[in-house]
């Protein structure tokens, strides 16, 4: 695929693993976006094809967050080595929720991930290019992105997770100061329209709560976790109850913690263990 300025630079976080940092060209949005690709120990010396986990960052974050902000340095490469996975951490725009805006050509991140990034990774790395060997998870806005992308594209992902995720973009459910709430509402209306309706009968279709039919039908393995002191806990409880009401199998966990890197550092190994359990190597 000729959509990337391939391999801008390389860095190694552990002796055994390799992390490639790429600039990937999005023709859909007419801009370049960064991504980090973590390859497990032995990748360079083998002809093995590997499962892939896509690991998404939060609303004010970047592609490098999972490498630079975790409280256990080198955690992503350690997990890639332990489970013999390729882990991709893509970068997207701030507060963009990983969706396609109907109004802004610069916010088409669902199309970028699905139509540009995943094909690029599969063409340039030795991946098992099939639904059964691909999973996705993320934190905060990235949790929203993971659940939304998995719900809407069940042909691409066999399992999905969310940590401290924005399961409903309705900020009335968020425990945040009013000025923060107003900023987020303004950003959402800029992307989705001034007539944005949080009280639609089947929920806003641009949020995870509006994708319950898909989550019920897809049969994917789902992991949801959130800290009891997280400002998004109500949205996670809302989704959990909705899935229970529909008898959609899923794992749900609340534990001590807030919207912090300490929480996500502790959550990531649990997510990779869960996702790995459902990934095929055949």
XYZ file of C-alpha atoms in Angstrom:
282
model
C 0.000 0.000 0.000
C 1.459 3.367 -1.020
C -0.237 5.299 1.730
C 2.616 5.644 4.178
C 5.907 7.360 4.697
C 7.302 4.068 5.884
C 9.458 3.634 9.002
C 10.326 7.147 10.061
C 12.420 6.015 13.000
C 13.011 2.981 15.179
C 13.565 2.590 18.884
C 14.012 -0.403 21.165
C 12.587 -0.396 24.670
C 13.818 -3.855 25.604
C 16.663 -6.015 24.351
C 14.247 -8.555 22.914
C 11.529 -6.465 21.325
C 11.284 -3.960 18.526
C 9.043 -0.918 18.348
C 8.658 0.726 14.955
C 7.294 4.254 14.872
C 5.622 5.017 11.566
C 3.989 7.943 9.877
C 0.960 6.573 8.048
C -0.648 8.601 5.304
C -4.428 8.994 5.464
C -5.709 9.817 2.003
C -9.221 9.967 3.461
C -8.299 12.928 5.693
C -5.350 14.214 3.634
C -2.925 14.121 6.549
C -0.225 12.008 8.194
C -0.762 10.144 11.458
C 1.710 8.404 13.760
C 1.511 4.823 14.995
C 3.825 2.572 17.002
C 4.104 -1.126 16.113
C 5.489 -3.407 18.840
C 6.918 -6.674 17.515
C 7.548 -9.624 19.832
C 10.823 -11.342 20.545
C 11.826 -13.539 17.620
C 9.844 -11.666 14.977
C 12.899 -10.736 12.895
C 14.354 -14.252 12.964
C 11.195 -16.172 12.044
C 8.581 -16.486 9.345
C 5.772 -16.761 11.885
C 2.556 -14.814 11.424
C 1.179 -13.185 14.576
C -2.169 -12.095 16.036
C -2.611 -8.341 16.432
C -4.018 -6.239 19.267
C -4.918 -2.618 18.568
C -4.409 -0.513 21.705
C -6.023 2.943 21.622
C -5.144 6.126 23.514
C -7.379 8.619 25.303
C -8.907 11.970 24.409
C -5.931 14.213 25.076
C -3.326 11.543 24.350
C -1.032 10.383 21.579
C 0.168 7.194 19.910
C 3.188 7.076 22.235
C 1.239 7.249 25.519
C 1.168 3.487 26.105
C 4.955 3.457 25.803
C 5.803 6.640 27.678
C 3.164 7.139 30.383
C 2.646 3.693 31.922
C 4.042 3.388 35.443
C 5.742 0.095 34.492
C 8.315 1.103 31.851
C 8.408 -1.166 28.821
C 5.066 -2.788 29.673
C 3.801 -2.998 26.082
C 6.940 -4.727 24.748
C 6.913 -7.083 27.739
C 3.353 -8.112 26.939
C 4.091 -8.454 23.227
C 6.942 -10.805 24.128
C 4.997 -12.735 26.765
C 2.033 -13.469 24.502
C 3.837 -13.376 21.132
C 1.581 -10.663 19.755
C 1.949 -7.615 17.560
C 0.575 -4.588 19.434
C -0.363 -1.486 17.436
C -0.866 1.883 19.157
C -2.296 4.323 16.590
C -2.599 8.060 17.015
C -5.756 10.067 16.294
C -6.937 13.617 16.874
C -7.829 14.918 20.358
C -11.388 14.383 21.626
C -12.390 12.766 18.326
C -13.851 9.516 19.770
C -12.550 7.458 16.808
C -15.707 8.096 14.787
C -16.391 9.632 11.378
C -17.823 13.128 11.702
C -20.669 13.885 9.288
C -19.499 17.520 9.235
C -15.686 17.566 9.433
C -13.456 16.025 6.769
C -10.568 16.141 9.258
C -12.376 13.810 11.695
C -12.773 10.504 9.826
C -10.965 8.223 12.240
C -13.236 5.200 11.947
C -12.539 5.091 8.215
C -8.838 5.663 8.830
C -8.501 2.770 11.285
C -10.676 0.351 9.316
C -9.872 1.203 5.693
C -6.301 2.491 5.906
C -4.406 1.526 9.062
C -5.458 -2.118 9.452
C -4.816 -2.936 5.769
C -1.462 -1.160 6.009
C -0.408 -3.190 9.040
C -1.523 -6.450 7.431
C 0.368 -5.663 4.222
C 3.612 -4.565 5.865
C 3.889 -6.957 8.829
C 3.501 -10.705 9.236
C 0.030 -10.717 10.728
C -2.685 -13.319 10.795
C -5.022 -11.274 8.626
C -8.352 -12.569 9.878
C -11.030 -11.647 12.384
C -10.166 -14.594 14.637
C -6.651 -13.211 15.170
C -7.425 -9.522 15.694
C -8.612 -7.750 18.872
C -8.909 -4.189 20.149
C -8.960 -2.318 23.462
C -8.202 1.136 24.803
C -8.510 3.648 27.616
C -11.071 6.444 28.083
C -11.836 7.800 24.593
C -9.891 4.802 23.299
C -12.269 2.509 25.179
C -15.103 4.192 23.300
C -13.205 3.737 20.049
C -12.505 0.071 20.712
C -16.120 -0.774 21.550
C -17.517 1.297 18.688
C -15.169 -0.120 16.062
C -15.699 -3.698 17.236
C -19.490 -3.266 17.328
C -19.636 -1.782 13.834
C -17.042 -4.087 12.256
C -17.564 -7.593 13.662
C -15.866 -9.043 10.587
C -12.570 -7.561 11.803
C -12.435 -8.164 15.581
C -13.043 -11.297 17.612
C -12.654 -9.662 21.041
C -12.837 -6.169 22.514
C -12.025 -4.417 25.764
C -12.435 -1.010 27.349
C -10.667 0.534 30.349
C -12.321 3.577 31.971
C -14.151 4.004 28.689
C -16.497 6.728 27.509
C -19.425 4.365 27.043
C -21.807 7.283 26.562
C -20.716 10.675 25.216
C -23.613 12.313 27.124
C -21.561 14.451 29.511
C -24.474 14.730 31.953
C -23.367 11.288 33.150
C -19.765 12.394 33.672
C -18.547 13.583 37.083
C -16.668 16.631 35.790
C -16.579 20.396 36.426
C -19.079 22.425 34.434
C -16.435 24.216 32.362
C -14.942 20.883 31.274
C -18.439 19.610 30.424
C -19.161 22.682 28.304
C -15.916 22.297 26.376
C -16.685 18.658 25.546
C -20.273 19.446 24.538
C -19.011 22.195 22.234
C -16.499 19.844 20.636
C -19.135 17.149 20.134
C -21.582 19.568 18.515
C -18.846 20.854 16.199
C -18.276 17.271 15.002
C -21.855 15.949 15.076
C -24.092 18.993 14.665
C -25.712 21.637 16.845
C -28.904 19.564 17.057
C -27.097 16.683 18.778
C -29.734 14.783 20.758
C -28.538 12.850 23.812
C -32.088 11.714 24.584
C -32.844 9.917 21.312
C -35.010 6.806 21.949
C -32.210 4.399 21.021
C -29.381 6.647 22.238
C -27.056 8.768 20.140
C -25.769 6.524 17.287
C -22.288 8.030 17.679
C -21.850 6.535 21.131
C -21.425 2.970 22.374
C -24.840 3.005 24.044
C -26.330 3.528 20.597
C -24.759 0.290 19.325
C -26.483 -2.186 21.638
C -28.145 -4.052 18.776
C -24.766 -4.714 17.171
C -23.167 -5.781 20.446
C -26.051 -8.186 21.007
C -25.784 -9.715 17.544
C -22.005 -9.900 17.069
C -21.090 -12.609 19.558
C -17.729 -11.011 20.341
C -15.907 -11.521 23.627
C -16.200 -8.332 25.688
C -14.243 -7.052 28.703
C -15.289 -3.850 30.493
C -13.505 -2.428 33.526
C -13.563 0.901 35.321
C -12.328 2.335 38.602
C -14.951 3.096 41.247
C -13.601 6.654 41.540
C -13.490 7.262 37.788
C -15.512 10.194 36.457
C -16.917 7.885 33.750
C -18.133 5.132 36.083
C -21.835 5.902 35.464
C -21.444 5.347 31.726
C -19.779 1.984 32.318
C -22.495 0.892 34.748
C -25.111 1.999 32.235
C -23.604 -0.171 29.481
C -23.105 -3.104 31.844
C -26.777 -3.020 32.880
C -27.931 -2.683 29.260
C -25.893 -5.744 28.283
C -27.279 -7.676 31.248
C -30.820 -6.719 30.242
C -30.164 -8.082 26.760
C -28.337 -11.145 28.126
C -25.203 -10.275 26.168
C -22.255 -12.249 27.623
C -19.461 -10.021 28.869
C -16.990 -9.630 31.706
C -17.398 -6.543 33.879
C -15.129 -5.383 36.669
C -15.073 -2.427 39.036
C -12.073 -2.029 41.271
C -10.361 0.702 43.302
C -8.923 3.452 41.151
C -9.608 6.562 39.130
C -8.826 7.966 35.672
C -5.072 7.518 36.071
C -2.074 5.870 34.456
C -1.598 3.762 37.559
C -5.036 2.252 36.929
C -4.412 1.655 33.208
C -0.970 0.193 33.856
C -2.582 -2.371 36.156
C -5.488 -2.958 33.743
C -3.473 -3.553 30.568
C -2.026 -6.977 31.505
C -5.547 -8.146 32.388
C -6.825 -6.979 29.015
C -4.014 -8.597 27.046
C -4.535 -11.851 28.976
C -8.277 -11.716 28.172
C -7.831 -10.823 24.491
C -5.070 -13.390 24.001
C -7.372 -16.097 25.318
C -9.678 -15.485 22.361
C -7.093 -14.991 19.602
C -6.445 -17.764 17.105
C -2.960 -18.660 15.913
C -4.173 -20.983 13.187
